[in-house]
Tab-separated table of C-alpha atoms in Angstrom:
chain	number	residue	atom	x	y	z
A	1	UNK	CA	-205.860	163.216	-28.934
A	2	UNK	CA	-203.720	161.840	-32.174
A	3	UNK	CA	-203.112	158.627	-30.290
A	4	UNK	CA	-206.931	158.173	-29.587
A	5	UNK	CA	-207.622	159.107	-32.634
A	6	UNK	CA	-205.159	156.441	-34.134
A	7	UNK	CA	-206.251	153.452	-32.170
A	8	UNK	CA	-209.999	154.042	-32.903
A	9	UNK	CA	-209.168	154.188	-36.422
A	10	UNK	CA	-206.840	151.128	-36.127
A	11	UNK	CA	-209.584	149.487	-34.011
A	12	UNK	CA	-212.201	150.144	-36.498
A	13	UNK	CA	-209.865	148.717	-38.956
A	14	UNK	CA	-209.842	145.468	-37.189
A	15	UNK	CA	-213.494	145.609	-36.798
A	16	UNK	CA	-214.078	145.660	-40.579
A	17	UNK	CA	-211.212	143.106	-41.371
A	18	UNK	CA	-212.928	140.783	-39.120
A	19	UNK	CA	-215.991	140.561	-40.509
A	20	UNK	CA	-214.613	139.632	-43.751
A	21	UNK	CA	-213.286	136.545	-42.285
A	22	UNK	CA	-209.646	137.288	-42.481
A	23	UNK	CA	-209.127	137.112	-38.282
A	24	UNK	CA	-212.141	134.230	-37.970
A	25	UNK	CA	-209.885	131.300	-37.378
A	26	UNK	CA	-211.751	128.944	-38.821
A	27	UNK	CA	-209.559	126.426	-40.629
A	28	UNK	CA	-210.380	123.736	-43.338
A	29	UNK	CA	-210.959	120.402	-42.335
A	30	UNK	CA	-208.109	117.967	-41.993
A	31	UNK	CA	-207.246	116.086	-44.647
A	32	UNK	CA	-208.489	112.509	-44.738
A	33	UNK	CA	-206.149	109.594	-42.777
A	34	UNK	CA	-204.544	107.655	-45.397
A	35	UNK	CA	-205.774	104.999	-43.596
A	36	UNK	CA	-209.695	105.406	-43.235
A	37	UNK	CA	-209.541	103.091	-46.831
A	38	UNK	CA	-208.338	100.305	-44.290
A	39	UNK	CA	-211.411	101.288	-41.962
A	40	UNK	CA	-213.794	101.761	-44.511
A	41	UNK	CA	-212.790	98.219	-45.586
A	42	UNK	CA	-212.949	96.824	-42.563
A	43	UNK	CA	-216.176	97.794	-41.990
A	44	UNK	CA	-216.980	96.634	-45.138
A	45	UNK	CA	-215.643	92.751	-44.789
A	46	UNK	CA	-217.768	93.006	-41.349
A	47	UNK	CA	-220.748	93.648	-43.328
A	48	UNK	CA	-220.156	91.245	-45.742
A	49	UNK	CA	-219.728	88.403	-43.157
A	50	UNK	CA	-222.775	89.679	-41.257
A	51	UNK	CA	-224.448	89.247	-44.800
A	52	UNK	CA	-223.441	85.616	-45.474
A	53	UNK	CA	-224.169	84.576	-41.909
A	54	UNK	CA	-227.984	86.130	-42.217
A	55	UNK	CA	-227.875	83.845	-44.892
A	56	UNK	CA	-226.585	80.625	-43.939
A	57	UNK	CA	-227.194	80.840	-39.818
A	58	UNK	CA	-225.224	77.707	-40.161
A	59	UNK	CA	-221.973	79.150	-40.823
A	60	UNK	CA	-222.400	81.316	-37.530
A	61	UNK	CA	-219.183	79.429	-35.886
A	62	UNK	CA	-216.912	80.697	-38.797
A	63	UNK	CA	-218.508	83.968	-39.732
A	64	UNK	CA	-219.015	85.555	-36.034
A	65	UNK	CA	-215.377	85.881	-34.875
A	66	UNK	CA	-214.535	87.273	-38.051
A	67	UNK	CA	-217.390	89.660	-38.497
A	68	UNK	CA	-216.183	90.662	-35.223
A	69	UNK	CA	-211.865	90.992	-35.903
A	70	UNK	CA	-213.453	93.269	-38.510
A	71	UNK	CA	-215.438	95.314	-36.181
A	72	UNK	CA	-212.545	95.768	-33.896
A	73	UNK	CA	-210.214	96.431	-36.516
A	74	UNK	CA	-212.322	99.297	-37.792
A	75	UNK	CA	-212.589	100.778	-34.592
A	76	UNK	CA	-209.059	100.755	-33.808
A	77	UNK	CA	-208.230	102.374	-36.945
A	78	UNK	CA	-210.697	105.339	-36.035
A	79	UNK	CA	-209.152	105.595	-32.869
A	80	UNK	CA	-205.774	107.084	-34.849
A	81	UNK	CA	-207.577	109.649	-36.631
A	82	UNK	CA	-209.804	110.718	-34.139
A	83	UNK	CA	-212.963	110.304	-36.396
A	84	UNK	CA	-215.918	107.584	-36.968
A	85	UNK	CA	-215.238	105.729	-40.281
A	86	UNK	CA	-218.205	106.096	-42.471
A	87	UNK	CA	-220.423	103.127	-42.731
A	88	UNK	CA	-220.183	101.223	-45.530
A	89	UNK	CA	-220.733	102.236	-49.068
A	90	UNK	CA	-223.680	99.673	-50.427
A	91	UNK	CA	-225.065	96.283	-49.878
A	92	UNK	CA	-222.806	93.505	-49.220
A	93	UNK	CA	-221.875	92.003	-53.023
A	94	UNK	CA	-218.620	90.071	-52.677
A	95	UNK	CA	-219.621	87.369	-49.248
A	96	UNK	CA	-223.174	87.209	-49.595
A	97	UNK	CA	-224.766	84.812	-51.891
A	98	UNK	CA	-228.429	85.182	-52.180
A	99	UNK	CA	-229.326	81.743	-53.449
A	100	UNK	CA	-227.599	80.040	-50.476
A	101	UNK	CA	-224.522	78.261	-52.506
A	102	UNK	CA	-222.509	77.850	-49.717
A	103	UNK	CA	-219.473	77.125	-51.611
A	104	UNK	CA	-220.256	80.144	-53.610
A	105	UNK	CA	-220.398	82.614	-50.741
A	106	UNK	CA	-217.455	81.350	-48.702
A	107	UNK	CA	-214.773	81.623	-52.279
A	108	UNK	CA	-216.458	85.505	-52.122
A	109	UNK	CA	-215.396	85.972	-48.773
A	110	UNK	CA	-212.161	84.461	-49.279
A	111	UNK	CA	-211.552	86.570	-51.962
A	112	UNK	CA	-212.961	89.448	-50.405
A	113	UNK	CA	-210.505	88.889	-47.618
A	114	UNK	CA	-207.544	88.118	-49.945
A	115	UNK	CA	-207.792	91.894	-51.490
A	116	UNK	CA	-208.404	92.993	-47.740
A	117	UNK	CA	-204.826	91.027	-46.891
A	118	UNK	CA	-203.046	92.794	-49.529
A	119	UNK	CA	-204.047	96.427	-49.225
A	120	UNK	CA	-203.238	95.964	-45.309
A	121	UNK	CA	-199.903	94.418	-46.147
A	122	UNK	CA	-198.791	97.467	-48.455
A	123	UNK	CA	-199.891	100.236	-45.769
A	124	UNK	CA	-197.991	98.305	-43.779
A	125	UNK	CA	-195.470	98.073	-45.740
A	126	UNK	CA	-194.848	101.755	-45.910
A	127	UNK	CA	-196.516	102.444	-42.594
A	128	UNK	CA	-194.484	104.927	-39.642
A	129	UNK	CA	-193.483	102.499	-36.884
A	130	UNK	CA	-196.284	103.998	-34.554
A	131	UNK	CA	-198.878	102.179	-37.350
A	132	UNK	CA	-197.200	99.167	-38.515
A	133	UNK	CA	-198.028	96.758	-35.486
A	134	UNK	CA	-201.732	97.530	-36.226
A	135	UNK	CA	-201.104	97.090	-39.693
A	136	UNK	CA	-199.395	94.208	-39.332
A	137	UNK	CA	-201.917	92.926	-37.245
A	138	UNK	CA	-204.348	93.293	-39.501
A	139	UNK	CA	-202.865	91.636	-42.315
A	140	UNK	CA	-202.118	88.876	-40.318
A	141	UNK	CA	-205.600	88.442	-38.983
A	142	UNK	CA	-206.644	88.845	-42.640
A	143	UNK	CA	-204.529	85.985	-43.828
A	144	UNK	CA	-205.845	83.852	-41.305
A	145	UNK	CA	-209.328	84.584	-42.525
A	146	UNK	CA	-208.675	83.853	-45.876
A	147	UNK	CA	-207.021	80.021	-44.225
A	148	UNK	CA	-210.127	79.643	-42.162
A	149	UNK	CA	-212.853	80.298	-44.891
A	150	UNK	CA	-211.053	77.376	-47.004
């Protein structure tokens, strides 16, 4: 009788420590991939590219493949982490020239893809092995950009 007596007590124990959350199991979320900046920027530099081209439809032989490296680049990122990167934050400012100064809007993207270069270069940089060919790959592909927007 003591022993029933002691695991109903015990059990009813449990019962009330439950419900205070203590046995839930419901952890925190993860903490943030220290490189969904690099995705988030990605997408960004897509968007900005995508801007400029809806702009000037004639630079659509330039633009496109490198709208699109940023797409793919984005997506590969998420792929390590396991989550969608959020879209971008705002409207495209740094590619897209609204008065159509070509000039103007390709020095933007260049410069646009310059900082892109260098923030991929020092993840890289400091990057686990697993990471640094996609890194690395990145900053190249940025650094080409930046060569083919001259």
């Amino acid at each position: 009788m003591l022993r029933v007596s002691a695991l109903l007590t015990l059990g009813g124990a449990t019962g009330v420590l439950t419900g205070c959350d203590l046995f839930d199991g419901d952890e925190p979320d993860p903490a943030p991939d220290p490189l969904e900046p690099l995705a988030a920027e990605a997408r960004e530099l897509a968007a900005q590219h995508r801007a400029a081209l809806a702009a000037d439809p004639g630079l659509a032989g330039m633009l496109t493949p490198i709208a699109e490296a940023h797409e793919a680049h984005a997506a590969e990122l998420a792929k390590l982490f396991g989550r969608p990167v959020s879209a971008s934050s705002g409207s495209p400012s740094a590619g897209a020239s609204a008065g159509g100064d070509r000039a103007a809007t390709l020095t933007g993207l260049r410069q646009a893809e310059q900082r892109g270069r260098e923030s991929a270069a020092k993840l890289c940089a400091g990057a686990p092995a697993e990471r640094a060919a996609l890194l690395g790959s990145i900053a190249a592909a940025r650094a080409t950009h930046v060569e083919a927007l001259k």
